[in-house]
PDB file of C-alpha atoms and ligand atoms in Angstrom:
ATOM      1  CA  MET I 856      -0.296   0.173   0.196  1.00 97.00           C
ATOM      2  CA  PHE I 857       1.276   3.637  -1.084  1.00 98.00           C
ATOM      3  CA  ALA I 858       0.902   6.739   1.080  1.00 98.00           C
ATOM      4  CA  ASP I 859       0.566  10.220  -0.797  1.00 98.00           C
ATOM      5  CA  THR I 860       1.806  12.596   2.067  1.00 98.00           C
ATOM      6  CA  HIS I 861       1.298  15.428  -0.148  1.00 98.00           C
ATOM      7  CA  CYS I 862      -1.342  16.489  -2.540  1.00 98.00           C
ATOM      8  CA  HIS I 863      -3.999  19.174  -2.630  1.00 98.00           C
ATOM      9  CA  LEU I 864      -7.530  17.751  -3.091  1.00 97.00           C
ATOM     10  CA  ARG I 865      -9.139  20.723  -3.130  1.00 96.00           C
ATOM     11  CA  CYS I 866      -7.048  21.835  -6.128  1.00 95.00           C
ATOM     12  CA  ILE I 867      -7.939  18.491  -7.925  1.00 95.00           C
ATOM     13  CA  GLU I 868     -11.711  18.757  -7.544  1.00 93.00           C
ATOM     14  CA  GLN I 869     -11.506  21.974  -9.205  1.00 91.00           C
ATOM     15  CA  ASN I 870      -9.868  21.037 -11.906  1.00 86.00           C
ATOM     16  CA  ASN I 871     -11.423  17.656 -12.231  1.00 70.00           C
ATOM     17  CA  THR I 872     -15.159  17.580 -11.095  1.00 75.00           C
ATOM     18  CA  ASP I 873     -14.850  13.595 -10.456  1.00 93.00           C
ATOM     19  CA  ILE I 874     -12.796  13.600  -7.665  1.00 96.00           C
ATOM     20  CA  ASP I 875     -14.441  10.517  -6.381  1.00 97.00           C
ATOM     21  CA  GLY I 876     -13.230   8.674  -9.698  1.00 97.00           C
ATOM     22  CA  ILE I 877      -9.785   9.980  -8.670  1.00 97.00           C
ATOM     23  CA  ILE I 878      -9.551   8.229  -5.206  1.00 98.00           C
ATOM     24  CA  GLU I 879     -11.258   4.911  -6.860  1.00 98.00           C
ATOM     25  CA  ASN I 880      -8.038   5.469  -9.101  1.00 97.00           C
ATOM     26  CA  ALA I 881      -5.963   6.135  -6.679  1.00 98.00           C
ATOM     27  CA  MET I 882      -6.730   2.748  -4.674  1.00 98.00           C
ATOM     28  CA  GLU I 883      -6.677   0.890  -8.058  1.00 98.00           C
ATOM     29  CA  LYS I 884      -3.037   1.567  -7.532  1.00 98.00           C
ATOM     30  CA  LYS I 885      -3.031   0.707  -3.835  1.00 98.00           C
ATOM     31  CA  VAL I 886      -2.913   3.785  -2.490  1.00 98.00           C
ATOM     32  CA  SER I 887      -4.463   4.019   0.981  1.00 98.00           C
ATOM     33  CA  PHE I 888      -2.781   6.976   2.777  1.00 98.00           C
ATOM     34  CA  VAL I 889      -3.270  10.560   1.607  1.00 98.00           C
ATOM     35  CA  ILE I 890      -2.584  13.888   3.109  1.00 98.00           C
ATOM     36  CA  ASP I 891      -4.437  16.657   2.178  1.00 98.00           C
ATOM     37  CA  ILE I 892      -2.151  20.130   2.370  1.00 98.00           C
ATOM     38  CA  SER I 893      -3.327  23.498   2.780  1.00 98.00           C
ATOM     39  CA  THR I 894      -2.348  26.288   0.208  1.00 96.00           C
ATOM     40  CA  GLY I 895      -3.748  28.875   2.405  1.00 96.00           C
ATOM     41  CA  LEU I 896      -6.222  29.370   5.437  1.00 97.00           C
ATOM     42  CA  ASP I 897      -9.352  30.532   3.207  1.00 95.00           C
ATOM     43  CA  ASP I 898     -10.573  27.006   2.174  1.00 96.00           C
ATOM     44  CA  PHE I 899      -9.983  24.836   5.471  1.00 97.00           C
ATOM     45  CA  LEU I 900     -13.356  24.137   6.425  1.00 97.00           C
ATOM     46  CA  THR I 901     -14.245  23.206   2.386  1.00 97.00           C
ATOM     47  CA  ARG I 902     -11.098  20.906   2.686  1.00 97.00           C
ATOM     48  CA  CYS I 903     -12.423  19.153   6.155  1.00 97.00           C
ATOM     49  CA  ASP I 904     -15.602  18.713   4.608  1.00 97.00           C
ATOM     50  CA  LEU I 905     -14.457  17.317   1.584  1.00 97.00           C
ATOM     51  CA  VAL I 906     -12.100  14.759   3.486  1.00 97.00           C
ATOM     52  CA  LYS I 907     -14.700  14.011   5.823  1.00 97.00           C
ATOM     53  CA  ARG I 908     -17.022  13.150   3.172  1.00 97.00           C
ATOM     54  CA  LEU I 909     -14.338  10.928   1.421  1.00 98.00           C
ATOM     55  CA  SER I 910     -13.509   9.388   4.381  1.00 97.00           C
ATOM     56  CA  CYS I 911     -16.816   7.878   4.806  1.00 97.00           C
ATOM     57  CA  MET I 912     -17.134   6.490   1.341  1.00 97.00           C
ATOM     58  CA  PHE I 913     -13.545   5.187   0.670  1.00 98.00           C
ATOM     59  CA  PRO I 914     -11.153   2.560   2.948  1.00 97.00           C
ATOM     60  CA  VAL I 915      -8.637   5.167   2.998  1.00 98.00           C
ATOM     61  CA  ASP I 916      -6.845   7.235   5.387  1.00 97.00           C
ATOM     62  CA  PHE I 917      -7.132  10.847   4.567  1.00 98.00           C
ATOM     63  CA  TYR I 918      -5.558  13.211   6.574  1.00 98.00           C
ATOM     64  CA  LEU I 919      -5.217  17.232   6.489  1.00 98.00           C
ATOM     65  CA  SER I 920      -2.536  20.134   7.340  1.00 98.00           C
ATOM     66  CA  ALA I 921      -3.439  23.580   7.749  1.00 98.00           C
ATOM     67  CA  GLY I 922      -0.727  26.109   6.866  1.00 98.00           C
ATOM     68  CA  ILE I 923       0.166  29.416   4.957  1.00 98.00           C
ATOM     69  CA  PRO I 924       2.198  28.941   1.638  1.00 97.00           C
ATOM     70  CA  PRO I 925       5.271  31.982   1.224  1.00 97.00           C
ATOM     71  CA  TYR I 926       2.886  33.474  -1.603  1.00 95.00           C
ATOM     72  CA  PHE I 927       1.251  35.047   1.390  1.00 96.00           C
ATOM     73  CA  ALA I 928       4.074  36.609   2.770  1.00 95.00           C
ATOM     74  CA  GLN I 929       3.114  40.242   1.779  1.00 93.00           C
ATOM     75  CA  LYS I 930      -0.745  39.627   2.605  1.00 92.00           C
ATOM     76  CA  ARG I 931      -0.263  38.652   5.930  1.00 92.00           C
ATOM     77  CA  THR I 932      -2.580  39.565   8.788  1.00 93.00           C
ATOM     78  CA  SER I 933      -2.022  40.247  12.362  1.00 93.00           C
ATOM     79  CA  ARG I 934      -4.853  37.208  12.958  1.00 96.00           C
ATOM     80  CA  ASP I 935      -3.460  34.518  10.728  1.00 97.00           C
ATOM     81  CA  MET I 936      -1.286  32.850  13.541  1.00 98.00           C
ATOM     82  CA  ASP I 937      -4.761  32.608  15.548  1.00 98.00           C
ATOM     83  CA  VAL I 938      -6.488  31.042  12.703  1.00 98.00           C
ATOM     84  CA  LEU I 939      -3.731  28.464  12.241  1.00 98.00           C
ATOM     85  CA  ARG I 940      -3.863  27.602  15.718  1.00 98.00           C
ATOM     86  CA  GLU I 941      -7.572  27.249  15.515  1.00 98.00           C
ATOM     87  CA  GLN I 942      -7.655  25.189  12.316  1.00 98.00           C
ATOM     88  CA  CYS I 943      -4.798  22.905  13.776  1.00 97.00           C
ATOM     89  CA  CYS I 944      -6.991  22.023  16.718  1.00 97.00           C
ATOM     90  CA  ALA I 945     -10.446  21.925  14.858  1.00 96.00           C
ATOM     91  CA  ASP I 946     -10.236  18.430  13.360  1.00 95.00           C
ATOM     92  CA  PRO I 947      -8.479  15.582  14.614  1.00 95.00           C
ATOM     93  CA  ARG I 948      -7.382  14.707  10.687  1.00 97.00           C
ATOM     94  CA  VAL I 949      -4.980  17.695  10.819  1.00 98.00           C
ATOM     95  CA  VAL I 950      -1.586  16.041  11.151  1.00 98.00           C
ATOM     96  CA  ALA I 951       0.764  18.737  10.220  1.00 98.00           C
ATOM     97  CA  VAL I 952       1.469  22.540   9.778  1.00 98.00           C
ATOM     98  CA  GLY I 953       2.179  23.530   6.365  1.00 97.00           C
ATOM     99  CA  GLU I 954       2.722  23.730   3.417  1.00 98.00           C
ATOM    100  CA  CYS I 955       5.062  26.884   4.411  1.00 98.00           C
ATOM    101  CA  GLY I 956       8.827  28.165   3.674  1.00 98.00           C
ATOM    102  CA  LEU I 957      10.398  30.073   1.273  1.00 98.00           C
ATOM    103  CA  ASP I 958       9.931  30.439  -2.472  1.00 97.00           C
ATOM    104  CA  TYR I 959      12.701  32.666  -3.959  1.00 97.00           C
ATOM    105  CA  HIS I 960      12.068  31.743  -7.397  1.00 94.00           C
ATOM    106  CA  HIS I 961       8.787  33.486  -7.491  1.00 88.00           C
ATOM    107  CA  GLY I 962      10.023  36.443  -4.967  1.00 83.00           C
ATOM    108  CA  TYR I 963       7.167  36.654  -3.128  1.00 92.00           C
ATOM    109  CA  GLY I 964       7.176  39.858  -0.693  1.00 94.00           C
ATOM    110  CA  THR I 965      10.812  40.481   0.718  1.00 96.00           C
ATOM    111  CA  LYS I 966      12.687  37.370   2.133  1.00 97.00           C
ATOM    112  CA  ASP I 967      12.830  38.575   5.812  1.00 97.00           C
ATOM    113  CA  GLU I 968       8.756  38.714   5.293  1.00 97.00           C
ATOM    114  CA  GLN I 969       9.245  34.954   4.249  1.00 97.00           C
ATOM    115  CA  LYS I 970      11.210  33.943   6.834  1.00 97.00           C
ATOM    116  CA  SER I 971       9.148  35.698   9.580  1.00 97.00           C
ATOM    117  CA  LEU I 972       6.086  33.737   8.216  1.00 98.00           C
ATOM    118  CA  PHE I 973       7.718  30.717   7.978  1.00 98.00           C
ATOM    119  CA  ALA I 974       9.270  31.021  11.784  1.00 98.00           C
ATOM    120  CA  ASP I 975       5.947  32.062  13.037  1.00 98.00           C
ATOM    121  CA  GLN I 976       4.807  28.894  12.098  1.00 98.00           C
ATOM    122  CA  ILE I 977       7.107  26.806  13.412  1.00 98.00           C
ATOM    123  CA  GLY I 978       5.982  28.453  16.644  1.00 98.00           C
ATOM    124  CA  VAL I 979       2.768  27.274  15.991  1.00 98.00           C
ATOM    125  CA  ALA I 980       3.545  23.608  14.909  1.00 98.00           C
ATOM    126  CA  ASP I 981       5.672  23.681  18.382  1.00 98.00           C
ATOM    127  CA  ASP I 982       3.187  24.978  20.619  1.00 97.00           C
ATOM    128  CA  ILE I 983       0.976  22.538  19.179  1.00 97.00           C
ATOM    129  CA  GLY I 984       2.988  19.571  19.022  1.00 97.00           C
ATOM    130  CA  LEU I 985       2.569  18.901  14.995  1.00 98.00           C
ATOM    131  CA  PRO I 986       5.644  18.418  12.604  1.00 98.00           C
ATOM    132  CA  VAL I 987       5.777  21.018   9.774  1.00 98.00           C
ATOM    133  CA  VAL I 988       5.726  20.259   6.153  1.00 98.00           C
ATOM    134  CA  VAL I 989       8.174  22.820   4.506  1.00 98.00           C
ATOM    135  CA  HIS I 990       8.316  24.359   0.874  1.00 98.00           C
ATOM    136  CA  SER I 991      11.505  25.468  -0.426  1.00 97.00           C
ATOM    137  CA  ARG I 992      12.283  26.898  -3.821  1.00 96.00           C
ATOM    138  CA  ASP I 993      15.682  28.423  -4.656  1.00 96.00           C
ATOM    139  CA  ALA I 994      15.880  29.148  -1.027  1.00 97.00           C
ATOM    140  CA  ASP I 995      18.547  26.223  -0.015  1.00 97.00           C
ATOM    141  CA  ASP I 996      21.196  28.196   2.384  1.00 97.00           C
ATOM    142  CA  ASP I 997      18.504  30.219   3.867  1.00 98.00           C
ATOM    143  CA  LEU I 998      16.560  27.499   4.528  1.00 98.00           C
ATOM    144  CA  VAL I 999      18.944  25.195   6.359  1.00 98.00           C
ATOM    145  CA  GLY I1000      19.974  28.460   8.444  1.00 98.00           C
ATOM    146  CA  LEU I1001      16.564  29.263   9.682  1.00 98.00           C
ATOM    147  CA  LEU I1002      16.141  25.121  10.703  1.00 98.00           C
ATOM    148  CA  GLU I1003      19.348  25.283  12.271  1.00 98.00           C
ATOM    149  CA  ARG I1004      18.333  28.132  14.211  1.00 97.00           C
ATOM    150  CA  ARG I1005      14.829  26.874  14.610  1.00 96.00           C
ATOM    151  CA  MET I1006      14.413  23.013  13.998  1.00 98.00           C
ATOM    152  CA  PRO I1007      10.788  22.419  14.525  1.00 98.00           C
ATOM    153  CA  ARG I1008      10.035  20.326  17.829  1.00 98.00           C
ATOM    154  CA  CYS I1009       8.124  17.582  16.109  1.00 98.00           C
ATOM    155  CA  GLY I1010      10.225  17.351  12.936  1.00 98.00           C
ATOM    156  CA  ALA I1011      10.075  18.735   9.294  1.00 98.00           C
ATOM    157  CA  ILE I1012       9.209  17.146   6.206  1.00 98.00           C
ATOM    158  CA  ILE I1013      10.715  18.728   2.952  1.00 98.00           C
ATOM    159  CA  HIS I1014       8.056  18.335   0.631  1.00 98.00           C
ATOM    160  CA  CYS I1015       9.265  17.878  -3.058  1.00 98.00           C
ATOM    161  CA  PHE I1016      12.781  17.736  -2.399  1.00 98.00           C
ATOM    162  CA  SER I1017      14.512  19.351  -5.428  1.00 97.00           C
ATOM    163  CA  SER I1018      18.146  19.719  -4.415  1.00 97.00           C
ATOM    164  CA  GLY I1019      21.372  17.370  -4.258  1.00 98.00           C
ATOM    165  CA  PRO I1020      23.017  15.222  -2.010  1.00 98.00           C
ATOM    166  CA  GLU I1021      24.852  17.808  -0.132  1.00 98.00           C
ATOM    167  CA  VAL I1022      21.979  19.924   0.697  1.00 98.00           C
ATOM    168  CA  ALA I1023      20.186  16.790   1.477  1.00 98.00           C
ATOM    169  CA  CYS I1024      22.818  15.653   4.329  1.00 98.00           C
ATOM    170  CA  ARG I1025      22.353  18.764   5.890  1.00 98.00           C
ATOM    171  CA  LEU I1026      18.941  18.319   6.303  1.00 98.00           C
ATOM    172  CA  LEU I1027      19.152  14.824   7.178  1.00 98.00           C
ATOM    173  CA  ASP I1028      21.815  15.871   9.887  1.00 98.00           C
ATOM    174  CA  LEU I1029      19.137  18.413  11.181  1.00 98.00           C
ATOM    175  CA  GLY I1030      16.526  15.352  11.622  1.00 98.00           C
ATOM    176  CA  CYS I1031      14.268  16.330   8.553  1.00 98.00           C
ATOM    177  CA  THR I1032      12.364  13.678   6.478  1.00 98.00           C
ATOM    178  CA  LEU I1033      12.888  13.892   2.633  1.00 98.00           C
ATOM    179  CA  SER I1034       9.735  13.973   0.262  1.00 98.00           C
ATOM    180  CA  PHE I1035      10.233  12.790  -3.409  1.00 98.00           C
ATOM    181  CA  ALA I1036       7.552  13.811  -5.978  1.00 98.00           C
ATOM    182  CA  GLY I1037       7.251  13.152  -9.718  1.00 97.00           C
ATOM    183  CA  ASN I1038       9.932  15.720 -10.379  1.00 97.00           C
ATOM    184  CA  ILE I1039      12.475  12.913  -9.316  1.00 98.00           C
ATOM    185  CA  THR I1040      11.532  11.545 -12.911  1.00 97.00           C
ATOM    186  CA  TYR I1041      12.544  14.670 -14.585  1.00 97.00           C
ATOM    187  CA  LYS I1042      15.598  14.958 -17.113  1.00 95.00           C
ATOM    188  CA  ARG I1043      17.359  17.582 -15.039  1.00 94.00           C
ATOM    189  CA  ALA I1044      16.749  15.969 -11.839  1.00 97.00           C
ATOM    190  CA  GLU I1045      19.960  13.944 -11.753  1.00 97.00           C
ATOM    191  CA  GLY I1046      21.046  15.620  -8.105  1.00 98.00           C
ATOM    192  CA  VAL I1047      17.180  14.511  -6.615  1.00 98.00           C
ATOM    193  CA  ARG I1048      17.898  10.629  -8.080  1.00 98.00           C
ATOM    194  CA  GLU I1049      21.296  10.702  -6.348  1.00 98.00           C
ATOM    195  CA  THR I1050      19.594  11.877  -3.078  1.00 98.00           C
ATOM    196  CA  ALA I1051      17.076   9.155  -3.426  1.00 98.00           C
ATOM    197  CA  ARG I1052      20.180   6.599  -4.082  1.00 98.00           C
ATOM    198  CA  MET I1053      21.961   7.181  -1.004  1.00 98.00           C
ATOM    199  CA  VAL I1054      19.259   8.346   1.590  1.00 98.00           C
ATOM    200  CA  GLN I1055      18.546   6.065   4.602  1.00 98.00           C
ATOM    201  CA  SER I1056      15.737   3.908   4.514  1.00 98.00           C
ATOM    202  CA  ASP I1057      13.985   5.404   7.266  1.00 98.00           C
ATOM    203  CA  ARG I1058      14.425   9.002   6.485  1.00 98.00           C
ATOM    204  CA  TYR I1059      12.432   9.532   2.865  1.00 98.00           C
ATOM    205  CA  VAL I1060       8.595   9.706   1.977  1.00 98.00           C
ATOM    206  CA  ILE I1061       6.850   9.683  -1.332  1.00 98.00           C
ATOM    207  CA  GLU I1062       4.398  12.393  -2.485  1.00 98.00           C
ATOM    208  CA  THR I1063       2.445  13.390  -5.934  1.00 98.00           C
ATOM    209  CA  ASP I1064       1.913  17.176  -4.659  1.00 98.00           C
ATOM    210  CA  SER I1065      -1.224  16.659  -7.333  1.00 97.00           C
ATOM    211  CA  PRO I1066      -2.695  18.193  -9.415  1.00 96.00           C
ATOM    212  CA  TYR I1067       0.648  19.692  -9.786  1.00 96.00           C
ATOM    213  CA  LEU I1068       4.305  18.180 -10.814  1.00 95.00           C
ATOM    214  CA  PRO I1069       3.156  15.270 -13.191  1.00 96.00           C
ATOM    215  CA  PRO I1070       5.414  12.393 -13.556  1.00 96.00           C
ATOM    216  CA  GLU I1071       7.650  12.228 -17.004  1.00 94.00           C
ATOM    217  CA  GLY I1072       5.178  10.838 -19.355  1.00 91.00           C
ATOM    218  CA  ARG I1073       2.486  12.296 -17.965  1.00 91.00           C
ATOM    219  CA  ARG I1074       2.957  15.726 -18.281  1.00 90.00           C
ATOM    220  CA  GLY I1075       0.773  18.234 -19.421  1.00 88.00           C
ATOM    221  CA  THR I1076      -2.083  16.382 -17.318  1.00 90.00           C
ATOM    222  CA  THR I1077      -3.881  16.556 -14.403  1.00 92.00           C
ATOM    223  CA  ASN I1078      -1.493  14.931 -11.745  1.00 96.00           C
ATOM    224  CA  GLU I1079      -3.784  12.485  -9.435  1.00 96.00           C
ATOM    225  CA  PRO I1080      -2.498  10.634  -6.088  1.00 98.00           C
ATOM    226  CA  ALA I1081      -2.886   7.200  -8.079  1.00 98.00           C
ATOM    227  CA  ASN I1082       0.696   8.332  -9.799  1.00 98.00           C
ATOM    228  CA  VAL I1083       2.354   8.128  -6.282  1.00 98.00           C
ATOM    229  CA  ALA I1084       2.797   4.352  -7.349  1.00 98.00           C
ATOM    230  CA  ILE I1085       5.002   5.712 -10.237  1.00 98.00           C
ATOM    231  CA  VAL I1086       7.229   7.367  -7.977  1.00 98.00           C
ATOM    232  CA  ALA I1087       7.937   4.680  -5.618  1.00 98.00           C
ATOM    233  CA  SER I1088       8.730   2.001  -9.006  1.00 98.00           C
ATOM    234  CA  PHE I1089      11.187   5.039  -9.893  1.00 97.00           C
ATOM    235  CA  ILE I1090      12.823   4.923  -6.641  1.00 98.00           C
ATOM    236  CA  ALA I1091      12.628   1.163  -6.332  1.00 98.00           C
ATOM    237  CA  ASP I1092      14.803   1.114  -9.853  1.00 98.00           C
ATOM    238  CA  ILE I1093      17.114   3.659  -8.287  1.00 97.00           C
ATOM    239  CA  ARG I1094      17.630   1.943  -5.063  1.00 98.00           C
ATOM    240  CA  GLY I1095      17.615  -1.604  -6.540  1.00 98.00           C
ATOM    241  CA  VAL I1096      14.830  -2.694  -4.373  1.00 98.00           C
ATOM    242  CA  CYS I1097      11.313  -4.152  -5.120  1.00 98.00           C
ATOM    243  CA  VAL I1098       8.558  -1.579  -5.027  1.00 98.00           C
ATOM    244  CA  GLU I1099       7.151  -3.375  -2.384  1.00 98.00           C
ATOM    245  CA  ALA I1100      10.012  -2.585   0.024  1.00 98.00           C
ATOM    246  CA  VAL I1101       9.429   1.329  -0.787  1.00 98.00           C
ATOM    247  CA  ALA I1102       5.890   0.880  -0.559  1.00 98.00           C
ATOM    248  CA  GLN I1103       6.542  -0.576   3.082  1.00 98.00           C
ATOM    249  CA  GLU I1104       9.107   1.617   4.307  1.00 98.00           C
ATOM    250  CA  THR I1105       7.653   5.108   3.025  1.00 98.00           C
ATOM    251  CA  MET I1106       4.265   3.903   4.499  1.00 98.00           C
ATOM    252  CA  GLU I1107       6.151   3.254   8.033  1.00 98.00           C
ATOM    253  CA  ASN I1108       8.057   6.652   7.549  1.00 98.00           C
ATOM    254  CA  ALA I1109       4.758   8.672   7.094  1.00 98.00           C
ATOM    255  CA  LYS I1110       3.105   7.594  10.253  1.00 98.00           C
ATOM    256  CA  ARG I1111       6.319   8.069  12.168  1.00 97.00           C
ATOM    257  CA  ALA I1112       6.958  11.643  10.512  1.00 98.00           C
ATOM    258  CA  PHE I1113       3.635  12.512  10.882  1.00 98.00           C
ATOM    259  CA  ARG I1114       3.454  11.045  14.259  1.00 96.00           C
ATOM    260  CA  LEU I1115       0.387   8.802  13.911  1.00 93.00           C
ATOM    261  CA  LYS I1116       0.094   6.255  16.772  1.00 70.00           C
ATOM    262  CA  SER I1117      -2.739   4.138  15.566  1.00 54.00           C
ATOM    263  CA  PRO I1118      -4.261   5.234  12.147  1.00 45.00           C
ATOM    264  CA  ARG I1119      -7.407   3.974  11.138  1.00 47.00           C
ATOM    265  CA  LYS I1120      -7.544   0.573   9.907  1.00 42.00           C
ATOM    266  CA  SER I1121      -8.092   0.405   6.114  1.00 42.00           C
ATOM    267  CA  SER I1122      -9.838  -2.822   4.873  1.00 36.00           C
TER     268      SER I1122
HETATM  269 ZN1  LIG T 180       2.075  21.501  -2.583  1.00 77.74          ZN
END
């Protein structure tokens, strides 16, 4: 069974109205664990309702995160952290704060504005006792520096890891978990593949980031949780192990990284 630790179900639903069919596809590919990741505070209740409805319909373990991505660095309000705190406690399915982090590729606000939005959310995660899902783009040094000063108490999952072994080692030394997505199949992602080859078997998870980042061969289509199976078999080839081994270790790693003591049994 596979765990897609990072997707955006609400965005998939907006792209493709047949979200039930998308979950059926995922089940066909043996995906039994899905975390719906926040892209902002606004649609939290809609996401909760969606995940609740899907949980009733399908034998899949659905979880949620709550968080504020760096795109909001300039637009934050004084109430944001209070709202985030409320959302983290509003539903027992919330297992992480995020995605949050640094994105210098698009340059949302200033670097300092991004850093403070990120650090404040680490503070909320630490208070509540949740791990942090980290988005990082073109910001390796500042990310490592910030985490060196302020490593989240309950851990950090580096979503869609996109760098190479050197940055990976610094993050792993801090205790982070690396998450590999469909971009590992892209031609230019040699550093990501090298990292997947060397990472310890208990320090990585897999994800789709759907509807974004479809794997090679599916580019131009809407990505979906079923495609986490493609990421897993790609990593299995790189590591020279069978896909079942990758499925098993990434499922265990996901449960550990997101601190799930007794996830609901899926039959
Ligand atoms: Zn994402």
